[in-house]
Amino acid sequence: MTPPRGAAAAVRHPDAPAPGELLGSHYEHCFGCGGAQAHGLHLEVRAGEGVDVTAEFKVRPVHQGAPGLAHGGVLSTALDETMGSLGWLIHVIVVTGRLETDFVRPVPVDTVLHLSAAVTAVHGRKVFTSATGRIGGPEGPLAVRAEALFIKVGVEHFTDHGRDEEIQAAMADPDQVRRARAFEVNP
């Protein structure tokens, strides 16, 4: 996933969340960041200094594949969600276009995986990103890494393709901030 010639460096939006600020869930029912999903990842992503974010993911027994080990798809989802959160820093709505994950070492249940992600380049509607997951701390052994291509979309992407019941419920939320956030980042 090499950015094409002419791709630009990402620029942090002037109204981006401050470094260290918790980004919060964009939608309470999101499997990655929402609190309403009992078996979800419950990621809490924080803005970094540049066009980067960090998060921690506690691998619970409900996230296992092989006995006692995290499921690879769940690890990919954690990286995808973390990279999707980068849209908050550049103020664009994005969806995953392509995701490539490398599994470097097994991740045991009850491990806290330290995630970091950054935008590597922007070219038109394409946002190129990368992420890592480390065991034992932000500088710990590398367990998983990913690169992803996100595509900038408008809110109609969600309203045209989402299930009406959830769209109507989100649109009916009296809290204007929650209503807007439901459609602002990678689903």
PDB file of C-alpha atoms in Angstrom:
ATOM      1  CA  MET A   1       0.000   0.000   0.000  1.00  0.00           C
ATOM      2  CA  THR A   2       2.462   2.542  -1.175  1.00  0.00           C
ATOM      3  CA  PRO A   3       1.011   6.025  -1.623  1.00  0.00           C
ATOM      4  CA  PRO A   4       1.206   7.184  -5.240  1.00  0.00           C
ATOM      5  CA  ARG A   5       3.590   9.816  -6.509  1.00  0.00           C
ATOM      6  CA  GLY A   6       2.192  13.197  -5.584  1.00  0.00           C
ATOM      7  CA  ALA A   7       0.613  12.068  -2.322  1.00  0.00           C
ATOM      8  CA  ALA A   8       0.850  14.697   0.376  1.00  0.00           C
ATOM      9  CA  ALA A   9       1.792  14.513   4.019  1.00  0.00           C
ATOM     10  CA  ALA A  10      -1.226  14.603   6.308  1.00  0.00           C
ATOM     11  CA  VAL A  11      -2.027  17.907   7.983  1.00  0.00           C
ATOM     12  CA  ARG A  12      -3.607  18.001  11.411  1.00  0.00           C
ATOM     13  CA  HIS A  13      -6.785  20.078  11.293  1.00  0.00           C
ATOM     14  CA  PRO A  14      -6.665  23.238  13.459  1.00  0.00           C
ATOM     15  CA  ASP A  15      -9.805  22.076  15.302  1.00  0.00           C
ATOM     16  CA  ALA A  16      -8.513  18.535  15.916  1.00  0.00           C
ATOM     17  CA  PRO A  17      -8.714  17.222  19.473  1.00  0.00           C
ATOM     18  CA  ALA A  18      -5.761  18.292  21.617  1.00  0.00           C
ATOM     19  CA  PRO A  19      -2.854  15.881  22.130  1.00  0.00           C
ATOM     20  CA  GLY A  20      -3.750  13.389  24.852  1.00  0.00           C
ATOM     21  CA  GLU A  21      -7.471  14.050  24.522  1.00  0.00           C
ATOM     22  CA  LEU A  22      -9.763  11.033  24.548  1.00  0.00           C
ATOM     23  CA  LEU A  23     -11.599  10.910  21.226  1.00  0.00           C
ATOM     24  CA  GLY A  24     -14.623   9.104  22.603  1.00  0.00           C
ATOM     25  CA  SER A  25     -16.965   6.736  20.844  1.00  0.00           C
ATOM     26  CA  HIS A  26     -18.466   7.937  17.595  1.00  0.00           C
ATOM     27  CA  TYR A  27     -21.443   5.584  18.061  1.00  0.00           C
ATOM     28  CA  GLU A  28     -22.366   3.657  21.203  1.00  0.00           C
ATOM     29  CA  HIS A  29     -23.199   0.530  19.175  1.00  0.00           C
ATOM     30  CA  CYS A  30     -19.876   0.456  17.278  1.00  0.00           C
ATOM     31  CA  PHE A  31     -18.155  -2.902  17.839  1.00  0.00           C
ATOM     32  CA  GLY A  32     -14.759  -1.183  18.030  1.00  0.00           C
ATOM     33  CA  CYS A  33     -15.323   1.847  20.239  1.00  0.00           C
ATOM     34  CA  GLY A  34     -18.899   1.666  21.498  1.00  0.00           C
ATOM     35  CA  GLY A  35     -19.781   0.906  25.083  1.00  0.00           C
ATOM     36  CA  ALA A  36     -23.143  -0.701  24.233  1.00  0.00           C
ATOM     37  CA  GLN A  37     -21.531  -3.789  22.679  1.00  0.00           C
ATOM     38  CA  ALA A  38     -21.072  -6.341  25.457  1.00  0.00           C
ATOM     39  CA  HIS A  39     -18.406  -8.275  23.531  1.00  0.00           C
ATOM     40  CA  GLY A  40     -16.994  -5.262  21.681  1.00  0.00           C
ATOM     41  CA  LEU A  41     -13.442  -3.992  21.876  1.00  0.00           C
ATOM     42  CA  HIS A  42     -14.307  -0.873  23.919  1.00  0.00           C
ATOM     43  CA  LEU A  43     -11.280   0.961  22.503  1.00  0.00           C
ATOM     44  CA  GLU A  44     -10.476   4.330  23.995  1.00  0.00           C
ATOM     45  CA  VAL A  45      -8.395   6.225  21.480  1.00  0.00           C
ATOM     46  CA  ARG A  46      -6.350   9.317  22.351  1.00  0.00           C
ATOM     47  CA  ALA A  47      -5.065  12.003  20.016  1.00  0.00           C
ATOM     48  CA  GLY A  48      -1.304  12.120  19.578  1.00  0.00           C
ATOM     49  CA  GLU A  49       0.970  15.084  18.961  1.00  0.00           C
ATOM     50  CA  GLY A  50       0.842  14.931  15.161  1.00  0.00           C
ATOM     51  CA  VAL A  51      -1.533  13.057  12.900  1.00  0.00           C
ATOM     52  CA  ASP A  52      -1.375   9.994  15.134  1.00  0.00           C
ATOM     53  CA  VAL A  53      -3.349   8.275  17.869  1.00  0.00           C
ATOM     54  CA  THR A  54      -2.828   5.687  20.594  1.00  0.00           C
ATOM     55  CA  ALA A  55      -5.164   3.201  22.245  1.00  0.00           C
ATOM     56  CA  GLU A  56      -5.113   0.223  24.563  1.00  0.00           C
ATOM     57  CA  PHE A  57      -7.028  -2.987  23.918  1.00  0.00           C
ATOM     58  CA  LYS A  58      -7.580  -5.483  26.735  1.00  0.00           C
ATOM     59  CA  VAL A  59      -7.922  -8.923  25.127  1.00  0.00           C
ATOM     60  CA  ARG A  60     -10.736 -10.668  26.997  1.00  0.00           C
ATOM     61  CA  PRO A  61     -11.785 -14.335  26.836  1.00  0.00           C
ATOM     62  CA  VAL A  62     -14.623 -13.393  24.417  1.00  0.00           C
ATOM     63  CA  HIS A  63     -11.936 -12.240  21.934  1.00  0.00           C
ATOM     64  CA  GLN A  64     -10.100 -15.559  21.670  1.00  0.00           C
ATOM     65  CA  GLY A  65      -9.683 -17.793  18.652  1.00  0.00           C
ATOM     66  CA  ALA A  66      -7.323 -20.599  19.651  1.00  0.00           C
ATOM     67  CA  PRO A  67      -7.531 -21.504  23.347  1.00  0.00           C
ATOM     68  CA  GLY A  68      -6.074 -18.654  25.368  1.00  0.00           C
ATOM     69  CA  LEU A  69      -5.057 -16.554  22.341  1.00  0.00           C
ATOM     70  CA  ALA A  70      -6.624 -13.531  20.660  1.00  0.00           C
ATOM     71  CA  HIS A  71      -8.482 -14.189  17.413  1.00  0.00           C
ATOM     72  CA  GLY A  72      -6.605 -12.712  14.444  1.00  0.00           C
ATOM     73  CA  GLY A  73      -9.753 -11.090  13.069  1.00  0.00           C
ATOM     74  CA  VAL A  74     -10.332  -9.329  16.372  1.00  0.00           C
ATOM     75  CA  LEU A  75      -6.748  -8.020  16.336  1.00  0.00           C
ATOM     76  CA  SER A  76      -7.271  -6.764  12.766  1.00  0.00           C
ATOM     77  CA  THR A  77     -10.460  -5.068  13.912  1.00  0.00           C
ATOM     78  CA  ALA A  78      -8.622  -3.312  16.756  1.00  0.00           C
ATOM     79  CA  LEU A  79      -6.030  -1.975  14.323  1.00  0.00           C
ATOM     80  CA  ASP A  80      -8.726  -0.987  11.799  1.00  0.00           C
ATOM     81  CA  GLU A  81     -10.704   0.904  14.445  1.00  0.00           C
ATOM     82  CA  THR A  82      -7.578   2.678  15.686  1.00  0.00           C
ATOM     83  CA  MET A  83      -6.588   3.742  12.158  1.00  0.00           C
ATOM     84  CA  GLY A  84     -10.177   4.778  11.393  1.00  0.00           C
ATOM     85  CA  SER A  85     -10.034   7.141  14.363  1.00  0.00           C
ATOM     86  CA  LEU A  86      -7.395   9.185  12.553  1.00  0.00           C
ATOM     87  CA  GLY A  87     -10.236  10.859  10.646  1.00  0.00           C
ATOM     88  CA  TRP A  88     -10.925  12.917  13.779  1.00  0.00           C
ATOM     89  CA  LEU A  89      -7.504  14.569  13.441  1.00  0.00           C
ATOM     90  CA  ILE A  90      -7.847  15.552   9.790  1.00  0.00           C
ATOM     91  CA  HIS A  91     -11.604  16.219   9.995  1.00  0.00           C
ATOM     92  CA  VAL A  92     -12.755  13.796   7.331  1.00  0.00           C
ATOM     93  CA  ILE A  93     -15.255  10.945   7.324  1.00  0.00           C
ATOM     94  CA  VAL A  94     -13.512   7.746   6.198  1.00  0.00           C
ATOM     95  CA  VAL A  95     -14.304   4.093   5.585  1.00  0.00           C
ATOM     96  CA  THR A  96     -11.882   1.228   5.172  1.00  0.00           C
ATOM     97  CA  GLY A  97     -11.014   0.484   1.553  1.00  0.00           C
ATOM     98  CA  ARG A  98      -8.241  -2.036   2.147  1.00  0.00           C
ATOM     99  CA  LEU A  99      -6.593  -3.507   5.230  1.00  0.00           C
ATOM    100  CA  GLU A 100      -3.447  -5.636   5.396  1.00  0.00           C
ATOM    101  CA  THR A 101      -2.440  -7.173   8.710  1.00  0.00           C
ATOM    102  CA  ASP A 102       0.777  -8.955   9.682  1.00  0.00           C
ATOM    103  CA  PHE A 103       0.680 -11.179  12.758  1.00  0.00           C
ATOM    104  CA  VAL A 104       4.144 -11.181  14.319  1.00  0.00           C
ATOM    105  CA  ARG A 105       3.547 -13.054  17.591  1.00  0.00           C
ATOM    106  CA  PRO A 106       0.610 -14.587  19.461  1.00  0.00           C
ATOM    107  CA  VAL A 107      -1.357 -12.325  21.767  1.00  0.00           C
ATOM    108  CA  PRO A 108      -2.583 -14.124  24.914  1.00  0.00           C
ATOM    109  CA  VAL A 109      -5.958 -13.513  26.510  1.00  0.00           C
ATOM    110  CA  ASP A 110      -5.730 -10.940  29.338  1.00  0.00           C
ATOM    111  CA  THR A 111      -2.974  -9.078  27.481  1.00  0.00           C
ATOM    112  CA  VAL A 112      -3.196  -5.314  27.084  1.00  0.00           C
ATOM    113  CA  LEU A 113      -2.262  -4.518  23.507  1.00  0.00           C
ATOM    114  CA  HIS A 114      -0.796  -1.029  23.085  1.00  0.00           C
ATOM    115  CA  LEU A 115      -1.920   0.356  19.737  1.00  0.00           C
ATOM    116  CA  SER A 116      -0.548   3.284  17.791  1.00  0.00           C
ATOM    117  CA  ALA A 117      -1.571   4.554  14.356  1.00  0.00           C
ATOM    118  CA  ALA A 118      -0.666   7.405  12.033  1.00  0.00           C
ATOM    119  CA  VAL A 119      -1.666   8.837   8.686  1.00  0.00           C
ATOM    120  CA  THR A 120       1.241   8.273   6.305  1.00  0.00           C
ATOM    121  CA  ALA A 121      -0.090  10.195   3.271  1.00  0.00           C
ATOM    122  CA  VAL A 122      -3.182  11.662   1.623  1.00  0.00           C
ATOM    123  CA  HIS A 123      -3.975  11.593  -2.089  1.00  0.00           C
ATOM    124  CA  GLY A 124      -7.361  12.892  -3.235  1.00  0.00           C
ATOM    125  CA  ARG A 125     -10.012  10.838  -1.427  1.00  0.00           C
ATOM    126  CA  LYS A 126      -7.429   8.276  -0.282  1.00  0.00           C
ATOM    127  CA  VAL A 127      -5.962   8.331   3.235  1.00  0.00           C
ATOM    128  CA  PHE A 128      -3.011   5.968   3.788  1.00  0.00           C
ATOM    129  CA  THR A 129      -2.417   4.770   7.351  1.00  0.00           C
ATOM    130  CA  SER A 130      -0.291   2.386   9.396  1.00  0.00           C
ATOM    131  CA  ALA A 131      -0.590   0.921  12.878  1.00  0.00           C
ATOM    132  CA  THR A 132       1.150  -1.355  15.355  1.00  0.00           C
ATOM    133  CA  GLY A 133       0.132  -3.358  18.402  1.00  0.00           C
ATOM    134  CA  ARG A 134       2.681  -4.051  21.127  1.00  0.00           C
ATOM    135  CA  ILE A 135       2.584  -6.244  24.207  1.00  0.00           C
ATOM    136  CA  GLY A 136       3.617  -4.980  27.636  1.00  0.00           C
ATOM    137  CA  GLY A 137       3.763  -1.276  26.820  1.00  0.00           C
ATOM    138  CA  PRO A 138       4.097   1.209  23.964  1.00  0.00           C
ATOM    139  CA  GLU A 139       7.728   0.130  23.432  1.00  0.00           C
ATOM    140  CA  GLY A 140       7.099  -3.574  24.085  1.00  0.00           C
ATOM    141  CA  PRO A 141       7.508  -6.427  21.635  1.00  0.00           C
ATOM    142  CA  LEU A 142       5.675  -6.005  18.336  1.00  0.00           C
ATOM    143  CA  ALA A 143       2.740  -8.418  18.091  1.00  0.00           C
ATOM    144  CA  VAL A 144       0.744  -7.153  15.114  1.00  0.00           C
ATOM    145  CA  ARG A 145       1.011  -4.428  12.485  1.00  0.00           C
ATOM    146  CA  ALA A 146      -1.216  -3.187   9.692  1.00  0.00           C
ATOM    147  CA  GLU A 147      -1.488  -0.801   6.808  1.00  0.00           C
ATOM    148  CA  ALA A 148      -4.808   0.453   5.529  1.00  0.00           C
ATOM    149  CA  LEU A 149      -6.234   2.594   2.809  1.00  0.00           C
ATOM    150  CA  PHE A 150      -9.230   4.634   3.909  1.00  0.00           C
ATOM    151  CA  ILE A 151     -11.557   6.434   1.527  1.00  0.00           C
ATOM    152  CA  LYS A 152     -13.139   9.808   2.295  1.00  0.00           C
ATOM    153  CA  VAL A 153     -16.936   9.663   2.076  1.00  0.00           C
ATOM    154  CA  GLY A 154     -19.906  11.878   2.837  1.00  0.00           C
ATOM    155  CA  VAL A 155     -22.593  11.172   5.421  1.00  0.00           C
ATOM    156  CA  GLU A 156     -24.815   9.848   2.614  1.00  0.00           C
ATOM    157  CA  HIS A 157     -22.568   6.783   2.467  1.00  0.00           C
ATOM    158  CA  PHE A 158     -24.091   5.734   5.795  1.00  0.00           C
ATOM    159  CA  THR A 159     -27.640   6.958   5.234  1.00  0.00           C
ATOM    160  CA  ASP A 160     -27.825   5.328   1.770  1.00  0.00           C
ATOM    161  CA  HIS A 161     -26.356   1.979   2.788  1.00  0.00           C
ATOM    162  CA  GLY A 162     -27.092   1.524   6.488  1.00  0.00           C
ATOM    163  CA  ARG A 163     -30.085  -0.287   7.929  1.00  0.00           C
ATOM    164  CA  ASP A 164     -33.005   2.140   8.286  1.00  0.00           C
ATOM    165  CA  GLU A 165     -33.799   1.159  11.882  1.00  0.00           C
ATOM    166  CA  GLU A 166     -30.354   2.164  13.189  1.00  0.00           C
ATOM    167  CA  ILE A 167     -30.116   5.251  10.977  1.00  0.00           C
ATOM    168  CA  GLN A 168     -33.488   6.525  12.178  1.00  0.00           C
ATOM    169  CA  ALA A 169     -32.578   5.829  15.813  1.00  0.00           C
ATOM    170  CA  ALA A 170     -29.286   7.717  15.454  1.00  0.00           C
ATOM    171  CA  MET A 171     -30.988  10.612  13.641  1.00  0.00           C
ATOM    172  CA  ALA A 172     -33.691  10.809  16.337  1.00  0.00           C
ATOM    173  CA  ASP A 173     -31.180  11.164  19.172  1.00  0.00           C
ATOM    174  CA  PRO A 174     -31.971  14.513  20.866  1.00  0.00           C
ATOM    175  CA  ASP A 175     -28.275  14.984  21.672  1.00  0.00           C
ATOM    176  CA  GLN A 176     -26.976  16.853  18.601  1.00  0.00           C
ATOM    177  CA  VAL A 177     -23.362  15.948  19.304  1.00  0.00           C
ATOM    178  CA  ARG A 178     -24.072  12.209  19.550  1.00  0.00           C
ATOM    179  CA  ARG A 179     -26.276  12.422  16.473  1.00  0.00           C
ATOM    180  CA  ALA A 180     -23.509  14.040  14.415  1.00  0.00           C
ATOM    181  CA  ARG A 181     -20.737  11.768  15.768  1.00  0.00           C
ATOM    182  CA  ALA A 182     -22.645   8.619  14.785  1.00  0.00           C
ATOM    183  CA  PHE A 183     -21.814   9.332  11.140  1.00  0.00           C
ATOM    184  CA  GLU A 184     -18.409  10.990  11.442  1.00  0.00           C
ATOM    185  CA  VAL A 185     -15.836   8.178  11.400  1.00  0.00           C
ATOM    186  CA  ASN A 186     -15.152   4.699  10.132  1.00  0.00           C
ATOM    187  CA  PRO A 187     -18.092   2.476  11.071  1.00  0.00           C
TER     188      PRO A 187
END
